[in-house]
Amino acid sequence: MPGREDVNTGVLKGGEMVNIVAVTEASEWVDESWSTRASREDMLSDFAGWHPDLAELFANVEEVYNWGLFDRDPMGSWTKGAVTLLGDACHPMLPFLSQGAAMAIEDGYILGEALGLYPDNLTEALAAYEAERRPRTSKVQLEARERGRTYHLPTEEEMAARDAEYARRAKEDPRTTGINTDWVYDYDPRRFSARMREAAE
Ligand SMILES: Cc1cc2nc3c(=O)[nH]c(=O)nc-3n(C[C@H](O)[C@H](O)[C@H](O)COP(=O)(O)OP(=O)(O)OC[C@H]3O[C@@H](n4cnc5c(N)ncnc54)[C@H](O)[C@@H]3O)c2cc1C
């Protein structure tokens, strides 16, 4: 499991390119941009002591960008009159649960269904959409934050305790790595309209 840093790589363009997401924590940096240039040297020094393969990969990178990860507390409402929000605009989340785009897609689906359920009443449609989506996305947002915290624990002792607990849980349920995310995937947006119709009967 990761410590204060973690690294994900993805091969792009049929193996021509490698995209590296290398996460490290900083308390002082607040620039909300994804185009701030950074240096290969900084990247190498942040990950000093990691496996030599990783050092070799980093030594060959051509472009490095600093990209801050920011999140927000769940919002109290998304809708004002005939305008509502979806996706990162209303529930930006840290990427540690890999759900930001998934939530935006679910939002879009439910919004379409809600508009179909109340074709002549936009207020009802947007209220139904928000009532369905805000609790779920708020939970996912907070869980992603919690995952970020447990991924980047500050001391070796805390990391060892976390890993032991995850190993214990994985033994109990071999399908998981110790982190149970069934509740994320159990949600089925296709049930929304039927549920709403049943509730109205
Ligand atoms: C490192 C990282 C890893 C991630 N991994 C995952 C993952 O594995 N799985 C997952 O589900 N999600 C992941 N996400 C999250 C995902 O990328 C976002 O949640 C998702 O892109 C949000 O979609 P969106 O349509 O709400 O917003 P965006 O994708 O931000 O789209 C908004 C669009 O609006 C445009 N725009 C902004 N202002 C204006 C304007 N004034 N006029 C016109 N256009 C405008 C922007 O240019 C942009 O194209 C990850 C995010 C990060 C940072």
PDB file of C-alpha atoms and ligand atoms in Angstrom:
ATOM      1  CA  MET A   1       0.000   0.000   0.000  1.00  0.00           C
ATOM      2  CA  PRO A   2       1.194   3.543  -0.631  1.00  0.00           C
ATOM      3  CA  GLY A   3       2.715   5.833   1.952  1.00  0.00           C
ATOM      4  CA  ARG A   4       2.765   9.614   1.581  1.00  0.00           C
ATOM      5  CA  GLU A   5       3.211   9.225  -2.155  1.00  0.00           C
ATOM      6  CA  ASP A   6       1.660   6.971  -4.765  1.00  0.00           C
ATOM      7  CA  VAL A   7       2.104   6.397  -8.474  1.00  0.00           C
ATOM      8  CA  ASN A   8      -0.183   5.252 -11.294  1.00  0.00           C
ATOM      9  CA  THR A   9       0.918   4.760 -14.880  1.00  0.00           C
ATOM     10  CA  GLY A  10      -1.060   4.322 -18.072  1.00  0.00           C
ATOM     11  CA  VAL A  11       0.199   3.319 -21.520  1.00  0.00           C
ATOM     12  CA  LEU A  12      -1.226   5.470 -24.319  1.00  0.00           C
ATOM     13  CA  LYS A  13      -1.166   5.561 -28.123  1.00  0.00           C
ATOM     14  CA  GLY A  14      -0.488   1.835 -28.461  1.00  0.00           C
ATOM     15  CA  GLY A  15       2.593   1.966 -26.244  1.00  0.00           C
ATOM     16  CA  GLU A  16       4.155   5.130 -27.709  1.00  0.00           C
ATOM     17  CA  MET A  17       3.502   7.162 -24.583  1.00  0.00           C
ATOM     18  CA  VAL A  18       3.314   6.573 -20.851  1.00  0.00           C
ATOM     19  CA  ASN A  19       1.177   8.846 -18.701  1.00  0.00           C
ATOM     20  CA  ILE A  20       2.358   8.963 -15.097  1.00  0.00           C
ATOM     21  CA  VAL A  21       0.269  10.276 -12.218  1.00  0.00           C
ATOM     22  CA  ALA A  22       2.630  10.631  -9.252  1.00  0.00           C
ATOM     23  CA  VAL A  23       0.924  11.914  -6.116  1.00  0.00           C
ATOM     24  CA  THR A  24       2.749  13.556  -3.264  1.00  0.00           C
ATOM     25  CA  GLU A  25       1.455  15.813  -0.520  1.00  0.00           C
ATOM     26  CA  ALA A  26       2.202  19.513  -0.174  1.00  0.00           C
ATOM     27  CA  SER A  27       0.705  21.868   2.376  1.00  0.00           C
ATOM     28  CA  GLU A  28       1.841  25.163   0.875  1.00  0.00           C
ATOM     29  CA  TRP A  29       0.871  24.889  -2.802  1.00  0.00           C
ATOM     30  CA  VAL A  30      -2.510  26.380  -3.728  1.00  0.00           C
ATOM     31  CA  ASP A  31      -2.303  27.054  -7.471  1.00  0.00           C
ATOM     32  CA  GLU A  32      -5.557  25.651  -8.998  1.00  0.00           C
ATOM     33  CA  SER A  33      -4.187  24.921 -12.466  1.00  0.00           C
ATOM     34  CA  TRP A  34      -3.344  21.848 -14.537  1.00  0.00           C
ATOM     35  CA  SER A  35      -0.779  23.557 -16.742  1.00  0.00           C
ATOM     36  CA  THR A  36       1.902  24.670 -14.244  1.00  0.00           C
ATOM     37  CA  ARG A  37       5.242  23.331 -15.466  1.00  0.00           C
ATOM     38  CA  ALA A  38       7.406  21.352 -13.031  1.00  0.00           C
ATOM     39  CA  SER A  39      10.814  19.711 -13.280  1.00  0.00           C
ATOM     40  CA  ARG A  40      11.933  16.133 -13.700  1.00  0.00           C
ATOM     41  CA  GLU A  41      14.446  16.714 -10.888  1.00  0.00           C
ATOM     42  CA  ASP A  42      11.683  17.653  -8.423  1.00  0.00           C
ATOM     43  CA  MET A  43       9.775  14.554  -9.418  1.00  0.00           C
ATOM     44  CA  LEU A  44      12.829  12.342  -8.936  1.00  0.00           C
ATOM     45  CA  SER A  45      13.614  13.868  -5.547  1.00  0.00           C
ATOM     46  CA  ASP A  46       9.997  13.472  -4.319  1.00  0.00           C
ATOM     47  CA  PHE A  47      10.243   9.753  -5.106  1.00  0.00           C
ATOM     48  CA  ALA A  48      13.839   9.138  -4.008  1.00  0.00           C
ATOM     49  CA  GLY A  49      14.251   5.649  -2.545  1.00  0.00           C
ATOM     50  CA  TRP A  50      11.471   4.084  -4.652  1.00  0.00           C
ATOM     51  CA  HIS A  51      12.156   1.084  -6.898  1.00  0.00           C
ATOM     52  CA  PRO A  52      14.970   1.649  -9.489  1.00  0.00           C
ATOM     53  CA  ASP A  53      12.538   0.875 -12.364  1.00  0.00           C
ATOM     54  CA  LEU A  54      10.455   3.841 -11.300  1.00  0.00           C
ATOM     55  CA  ALA A  55      13.532   6.096 -11.087  1.00  0.00           C
ATOM     56  CA  GLU A  56      14.458   5.020 -14.624  1.00  0.00           C
ATOM     57  CA  LEU A  57      10.937   5.744 -15.873  1.00  0.00           C
ATOM     58  CA  PHE A  58      10.934   9.172 -14.219  1.00  0.00           C
ATOM     59  CA  ALA A  59      14.414   9.955 -15.573  1.00  0.00           C
ATOM     60  CA  ASN A  60      12.992   9.593 -19.096  1.00  0.00           C
ATOM     61  CA  VAL A  61       9.947  11.831 -18.780  1.00  0.00           C
ATOM     62  CA  GLU A  62       9.805  14.682 -21.280  1.00  0.00           C
ATOM     63  CA  GLU A  63       7.164  16.904 -19.706  1.00  0.00           C
ATOM     64  CA  VAL A  64       6.195  17.340 -16.062  1.00  0.00           C
ATOM     65  CA  TYR A  65       3.222  19.323 -14.815  1.00  0.00           C
ATOM     66  CA  ASN A  66       2.221  20.175 -11.279  1.00  0.00           C
ATOM     67  CA  TRP A  67      -1.468  19.578 -10.850  1.00  0.00           C
ATOM     68  CA  GLY A  68      -3.020  20.162  -7.445  1.00  0.00           C
ATOM     69  CA  LEU A  69      -5.745  17.856  -6.197  1.00  0.00           C
ATOM     70  CA  PHE A  70      -8.463  19.855  -4.476  1.00  0.00           C
ATOM     71  CA  ASP A  71     -11.850  18.854  -3.214  1.00  0.00           C
ATOM     72  CA  ARG A  72     -14.798  20.586  -1.670  1.00  0.00           C
ATOM     73  CA  ASP A  73     -17.340  19.770   1.010  1.00  0.00           C
ATOM     74  CA  PRO A  74     -20.654  18.457  -0.350  1.00  0.00           C
ATOM     75  CA  MET A  75     -22.949  21.312  -1.361  1.00  0.00           C
ATOM     76  CA  GLY A  76     -26.299  22.068   0.300  1.00  0.00           C
ATOM     77  CA  SER A  77     -28.154  22.520  -3.009  1.00  0.00           C
ATOM     78  CA  TRP A  78     -27.474  22.343  -6.724  1.00  0.00           C
ATOM     79  CA  THR A  79     -30.552  23.936  -8.235  1.00  0.00           C
ATOM     80  CA  LYS A  80     -31.675  27.532  -8.617  1.00  0.00           C
ATOM     81  CA  GLY A  81     -34.836  28.129 -10.617  1.00  0.00           C
ATOM     82  CA  ALA A  82     -34.484  26.425 -13.984  1.00  0.00           C
ATOM     83  CA  VAL A  83     -30.742  25.854 -13.593  1.00  0.00           C
ATOM     84  CA  THR A  84     -29.089  22.844 -11.998  1.00  0.00           C
ATOM     85  CA  LEU A  85     -25.590  21.405 -11.911  1.00  0.00           C
ATOM     86  CA  LEU A  86     -24.027  18.024 -12.505  1.00  0.00           C
ATOM     87  CA  GLY A  87     -20.611  16.404 -12.368  1.00  0.00           C
ATOM     88  CA  ASP A  88     -17.545  18.112 -10.936  1.00  0.00           C
ATOM     89  CA  ALA A  89     -19.382  21.441 -10.965  1.00  0.00           C
ATOM     90  CA  CYS A  90     -21.431  20.304  -7.947  1.00  0.00           C
ATOM     91  CA  HIS A  91     -19.414  17.445  -6.438  1.00  0.00           C
ATOM     92  CA  PRO A  92     -15.699  17.762  -7.195  1.00  0.00           C
ATOM     93  CA  MET A  93     -13.961  14.891  -5.482  1.00  0.00           C
ATOM     94  CA  LEU A  94     -10.482  13.546  -4.970  1.00  0.00           C
ATOM     95  CA  PRO A  95      -9.609  10.740  -7.397  1.00  0.00           C
ATOM     96  CA  PHE A  96      -8.933   8.082  -4.740  1.00  0.00           C
ATOM     97  CA  LEU A  97     -12.206   6.255  -5.333  1.00  0.00           C
ATOM     98  CA  SER A  98     -12.010   6.634  -9.149  1.00  0.00           C
ATOM     99  CA  GLN A  99     -15.614   7.863  -9.287  1.00  0.00           C
ATOM    100  CA  GLY A 100     -15.642  11.483 -10.477  1.00  0.00           C
ATOM    101  CA  ALA A 101     -16.530  10.761 -14.102  1.00  0.00           C
ATOM    102  CA  ALA A 102     -18.731   7.830 -13.086  1.00  0.00           C
ATOM    103  CA  MET A 103     -20.789  10.164 -10.875  1.00  0.00           C
ATOM    104  CA  ALA A 104     -21.096  12.708 -13.690  1.00  0.00           C
ATOM    105  CA  ILE A 105     -22.403   9.974 -16.022  1.00  0.00           C
ATOM    106  CA  GLU A 106     -24.904   8.772 -13.422  1.00  0.00           C
ATOM    107  CA  ASP A 107     -26.028  12.392 -12.876  1.00  0.00           C
ATOM    108  CA  GLY A 108     -26.633  12.807 -16.605  1.00  0.00           C
ATOM    109  CA  TYR A 109     -28.648   9.611 -16.805  1.00  0.00           C
ATOM    110  CA  ILE A 110     -30.834  10.480 -13.794  1.00  0.00           C
ATOM    111  CA  LEU A 111     -31.366  14.044 -15.006  1.00  0.00           C
ATOM    112  CA  GLY A 112     -32.633  12.693 -18.328  1.00  0.00           C
ATOM    113  CA  GLU A 113     -34.935  10.242 -16.550  1.00  0.00           C
ATOM    114  CA  ALA A 114     -36.272  12.938 -14.190  1.00  0.00           C
ATOM    115  CA  LEU A 115     -37.062  15.237 -17.110  1.00  0.00           C
ATOM    116  CA  GLY A 116     -38.889  12.318 -18.739  1.00  0.00           C
ATOM    117  CA  LEU A 117     -40.885  11.610 -15.576  1.00  0.00           C
ATOM    118  CA  TYR A 118     -42.032  15.237 -15.231  1.00  0.00           C
ATOM    119  CA  PRO A 119     -42.129  16.553 -18.795  1.00  0.00           C
ATOM    120  CA  ASP A 120     -44.445  19.440 -17.847  1.00  0.00           C
ATOM    121  CA  ASN A 121     -42.939  20.345 -14.501  1.00  0.00           C
ATOM    122  CA  LEU A 122     -39.314  21.377 -14.530  1.00  0.00           C
ATOM    123  CA  THR A 123     -39.305  22.258 -10.815  1.00  0.00           C
ATOM    124  CA  GLU A 124     -40.449  18.732  -9.880  1.00  0.00           C
ATOM    125  CA  ALA A 125     -37.990  17.166 -12.319  1.00  0.00           C
ATOM    126  CA  LEU A 126     -34.984  19.051 -10.956  1.00  0.00           C
ATOM    127  CA  ALA A 127     -36.068  18.422  -7.350  1.00  0.00           C
ATOM    128  CA  ALA A 128     -36.356  14.674  -8.058  1.00  0.00           C
ATOM    129  CA  TYR A 129     -32.966  14.670  -9.792  1.00  0.00           C
ATOM    130  CA  GLU A 130     -31.254  16.460  -6.929  1.00  0.00           C
ATOM    131  CA  ALA A 131     -32.976  14.350  -4.242  1.00  0.00           C
ATOM    132  CA  GLU A 132     -31.696  11.213  -5.983  1.00  0.00           C
ATOM    133  CA  ARG A 133     -28.170  12.364  -6.682  1.00  0.00           C
ATOM    134  CA  ARG A 134     -27.030  14.672  -3.887  1.00  0.00           C
ATOM    135  CA  PRO A 135     -26.975  12.082  -1.048  1.00  0.00           C
ATOM    136  CA  ARG A 136     -25.144   9.534  -3.191  1.00  0.00           C
ATOM    137  CA  THR A 137     -22.530  11.868  -4.593  1.00  0.00           C
ATOM    138  CA  SER A 138     -21.967  13.457  -1.161  1.00  0.00           C
ATOM    139  CA  LYS A 139     -21.212  10.025   0.288  1.00  0.00           C
ATOM    140  CA  VAL A 140     -18.850   9.174  -2.569  1.00  0.00           C
ATOM    141  CA  GLN A 141     -17.142  12.584  -2.247  1.00  0.00           C
ATOM    142  CA  LEU A 142     -16.504  12.083   1.485  1.00  0.00           C
ATOM    143  CA  GLU A 143     -15.384   8.483   1.025  1.00  0.00           C
ATOM    144  CA  ALA A 144     -12.901   9.548  -1.679  1.00  0.00           C
ATOM    145  CA  ARG A 145     -11.498  12.080   0.790  1.00  0.00           C
ATOM    146  CA  GLU A 146     -11.228   9.395   3.482  1.00  0.00           C
ATOM    147  CA  ARG A 147      -9.464   7.072   1.041  1.00  0.00           C
ATOM    148  CA  GLY A 148      -6.961   9.826   0.265  1.00  0.00           C
ATOM    149  CA  ARG A 149      -6.302  10.207   3.979  1.00  0.00           C
ATOM    150  CA  THR A 150      -5.761   6.485   4.539  1.00  0.00           C
ATOM    151  CA  TYR A 151      -3.622   6.173   1.389  1.00  0.00           C
ATOM    152  CA  HIS A 152      -1.260   8.920   2.560  1.00  0.00           C
ATOM    153  CA  LEU A 153      -0.719   8.260   6.240  1.00  0.00           C
ATOM    154  CA  PRO A 154       2.145  10.211   7.783  1.00  0.00           C
ATOM    155  CA  THR A 155       4.002   7.543   9.789  1.00  0.00           C
ATOM    156  CA  GLU A 156       5.350   4.034   9.185  1.00  0.00           C
ATOM    157  CA  GLU A 157       3.416   2.803  12.252  1.00  0.00           C
ATOM    158  CA  GLU A 158       0.085   4.081  10.943  1.00  0.00           C
ATOM    159  CA  MET A 159       0.789   2.572   7.509  1.00  0.00           C
ATOM    160  CA  ALA A 160       1.642  -0.806   9.092  1.00  0.00           C
ATOM    161  CA  ALA A 161      -1.560  -0.737  11.179  1.00  0.00           C
ATOM    162  CA  ARG A 162      -3.627   0.120   8.093  1.00  0.00           C
ATOM    163  CA  ASP A 163      -2.023  -2.650   6.022  1.00  0.00           C
ATOM    164  CA  ALA A 164      -2.597  -5.196   8.813  1.00  0.00           C
ATOM    165  CA  GLU A 165      -6.255  -4.165   9.062  1.00  0.00           C
ATOM    166  CA  TYR A 166      -6.709  -4.379   5.269  1.00  0.00           C
ATOM    167  CA  ALA A 167      -5.041  -7.824   5.241  1.00  0.00           C
ATOM    168  CA  ARG A 168      -7.408  -8.971   7.996  1.00  0.00           C
ATOM    169  CA  ARG A 169     -10.451  -7.706   6.073  1.00  0.00           C
ATOM    170  CA  ALA A 170      -9.201  -9.247   2.813  1.00  0.00           C
ATOM    171  CA  LYS A 171      -8.995 -12.603   4.593  1.00  0.00           C
ATOM    172  CA  GLU A 172     -12.624 -12.228   5.685  1.00  0.00           C
ATOM    173  CA  ASP A 173     -13.702 -11.304   2.156  1.00  0.00           C
ATOM    174  CA  PRO A 174     -11.189 -12.513  -0.469  1.00  0.00           C
ATOM    175  CA  ARG A 175     -12.993 -10.529  -3.212  1.00  0.00           C
ATOM    176  CA  THR A 176     -11.691  -7.284  -1.780  1.00  0.00           C
ATOM    177  CA  THR A 177      -8.261  -5.894  -1.077  1.00  0.00           C
ATOM    178  CA  GLY A 178      -9.568  -4.884   2.339  1.00  0.00           C
ATOM    179  CA  ILE A 179     -11.371  -1.838   1.008  1.00  0.00           C
ATOM    180  CA  ASN A 180     -15.031  -2.679   0.508  1.00  0.00           C
ATOM    181  CA  THR A 181     -16.566  -0.596  -2.255  1.00  0.00           C
ATOM    182  CA  ASP A 182     -19.564  -2.823  -3.029  1.00  0.00           C
ATOM    183  CA  TRP A 183     -21.908  -0.006  -2.013  1.00  0.00           C
ATOM    184  CA  VAL A 184     -20.510   2.160  -4.817  1.00  0.00           C
ATOM    185  CA  TYR A 185     -21.220  -0.431  -7.489  1.00  0.00           C
ATOM    186  CA  ASP A 186     -24.507  -1.720  -6.035  1.00  0.00           C
ATOM    187  CA  TYR A 187     -26.254   1.483  -7.103  1.00  0.00           C
ATOM    188  CA  ASP A 188     -28.250   0.987 -10.300  1.00  0.00           C
ATOM    189  CA  PRO A 189     -29.489   4.250 -11.862  1.00  0.00           C
ATOM    190  CA  ARG A 190     -31.838   2.245 -14.118  1.00  0.00           C
ATOM    191  CA  ARG A 191     -34.046   1.538 -11.074  1.00  0.00           C
ATOM    192  CA  PHE A 192     -34.697   5.240 -10.459  1.00  0.00           C
ATOM    193  CA  SER A 193     -37.752   5.733 -12.701  1.00  0.00           C
ATOM    194  CA  ALA A 194     -39.486   2.549 -11.529  1.00  0.00           C
ATOM    195  CA  ARG A 195     -38.875   3.537  -7.900  1.00  0.00           C
ATOM    196  CA  MET A 196     -40.312   6.994  -8.517  1.00  0.00           C
ATOM    197  CA  ARG A 197     -43.398   5.549 -10.256  1.00  0.00           C
ATOM    198  CA  GLU A 198     -43.961   3.042  -7.435  1.00  0.00           C
ATOM    199  CA  ALA A 199     -43.657   5.825  -4.835  1.00  0.00           C
ATOM    200  CA  ALA A 200     -46.280   7.882  -6.700  1.00  0.00           C
ATOM    201  CA  GLU A 201     -48.846   5.043  -6.728  1.00  0.00           C
TER     202      GLU A 201
HETATM  203  C1  LIG B   1      -5.847  12.303 -11.533  1.00  0.00           C
HETATM  204  C2  LIG B   1      -7.314  12.040 -11.750  1.00  0.00           C
HETATM  205  C3  LIG B   1      -7.757  10.739 -11.942  1.00  0.00           C
HETATM  206  C4  LIG B   1      -9.110  10.473 -12.143  1.00  0.00           C
HETATM  207  N1  LIG B   1      -9.509   9.179 -12.314  1.00  0.00           N
HETATM  208  C5  LIG B   1     -10.812   8.905 -12.488  1.00  0.00           C
HETATM  209  C6  LIG B   1     -11.254   7.537 -12.655  1.00  0.00           C
HETATM  210  O1  LIG B   1     -10.477   6.593 -12.672  1.00  0.00           O
HETATM  211  N2  LIG B   1     -12.603   7.320 -12.779  1.00  0.00           N
HETATM  212  C7  LIG B   1     -13.511   8.331 -12.783  1.00  0.00           C
HETATM  213  O2  LIG B   1     -14.721   8.056 -12.893  1.00  0.00           O
HETATM  214  N3  LIG B   1     -13.104   9.623 -12.654  1.00  0.00           N
HETATM  215  C8  LIG B   1     -11.790   9.942 -12.510  1.00  0.00           C
HETATM  216  N4  LIG B   1     -11.381  11.249 -12.360  1.00  0.00           N
HETATM  217  C9  LIG B   1     -12.391  12.325 -12.302  1.00  0.00           C
HETATM  218  C10 LIG B   1     -12.935  12.774 -13.661  1.00  0.00           C
HETATM  219  O3  LIG B   1     -11.889  13.145 -14.535  1.00  0.00           O
HETATM  220  C11 LIG B   1     -13.872  13.974 -13.434  1.00  0.00           C
HETATM  221  O4  LIG B   1     -14.713  13.747 -12.330  1.00  0.00           O
HETATM  222  C12 LIG B   1     -14.748  14.190 -14.665  1.00  0.00           C
HETATM  223  O5  LIG B   1     -13.941  14.565 -15.764  1.00  0.00           O
HETATM  224  C13 LIG B   1     -15.800  15.281 -14.390  1.00  0.00           C
HETATM  225  O6  LIG B   1     -16.552  15.455 -15.548  1.00  0.00           O
HETATM  226  P1  LIG B   1     -17.360  16.789 -15.753  1.00  0.00           P
HETATM  227  O7  LIG B   1     -18.026  16.654 -17.102  1.00  0.00           O
HETATM  228  O8  LIG B   1     -18.229  17.056 -14.580  1.00  0.00           O
HETATM  229  O9  LIG B   1     -16.286  17.951 -15.755  1.00  0.00           O
HETATM  230  P2  LIG B   1     -15.069  18.176 -16.768  1.00  0.00           P
HETATM  231  O10 LIG B   1     -14.540  16.874 -17.298  1.00  0.00           O
HETATM  232  O11 LIG B   1     -14.141  19.104 -16.047  1.00  0.00           O
HETATM  233  O12 LIG B   1     -15.750  18.927 -17.976  1.00  0.00           O
HETATM  234  C14 LIG B   1     -16.075  20.288 -17.917  1.00  0.00           C
HETATM  235  C15 LIG B   1     -15.848  20.867 -19.301  1.00  0.00           C
HETATM  236  O13 LIG B   1     -16.376  22.200 -19.328  1.00  0.00           O
HETATM  237  C16 LIG B   1     -15.459  23.016 -20.005  1.00  0.00           C
HETATM  238  N5  LIG B   1     -15.685  24.398 -19.575  1.00  0.00           N
HETATM  239  C17 LIG B   1     -15.316  24.966 -18.394  1.00  0.00           C
HETATM  240  N6  LIG B   1     -15.700  26.241 -18.365  1.00  0.00           N
HETATM  241  C18 LIG B   1     -16.333  26.492 -19.533  1.00  0.00           C
HETATM  242  C19 LIG B   1     -16.978  27.645 -20.078  1.00  0.00           C
HETATM  243  N7  LIG B   1     -17.043  28.774 -19.415  1.00  0.00           N
HETATM  244  N8  LIG B   1     -17.533  27.508 -21.295  1.00  0.00           N
HETATM  245  C20 LIG B   1     -17.503  26.350 -21.981  1.00  0.00           C
HETATM  246  N9  LIG B   1     -16.909  25.225 -21.510  1.00  0.00           N
HETATM  247  C21 LIG B   1     -16.341  25.310 -20.304  1.00  0.00           C
HETATM  248  C22 LIG B   1     -14.088  22.464 -19.629  1.00  0.00           C
HETATM  249  O14 LIG B   1     -13.113  22.831 -20.559  1.00  0.00           O
HETATM  250  C23 LIG B   1     -14.369  20.951 -19.662  1.00  0.00           C
HETATM  251  O15 LIG B   1     -14.191  20.401 -20.944  1.00  0.00           O
HETATM  252  C24 LIG B   1     -10.043  11.531 -12.164  1.00  0.00           C
HETATM  253  C25 LIG B   1      -9.592  12.852 -11.991  1.00  0.00           C
HETATM  254  C26 LIG B   1      -8.251  13.095 -11.772  1.00  0.00           C
HETATM  255  C27 LIG B   1      -7.814  14.522 -11.585  1.00  0.00           C
END
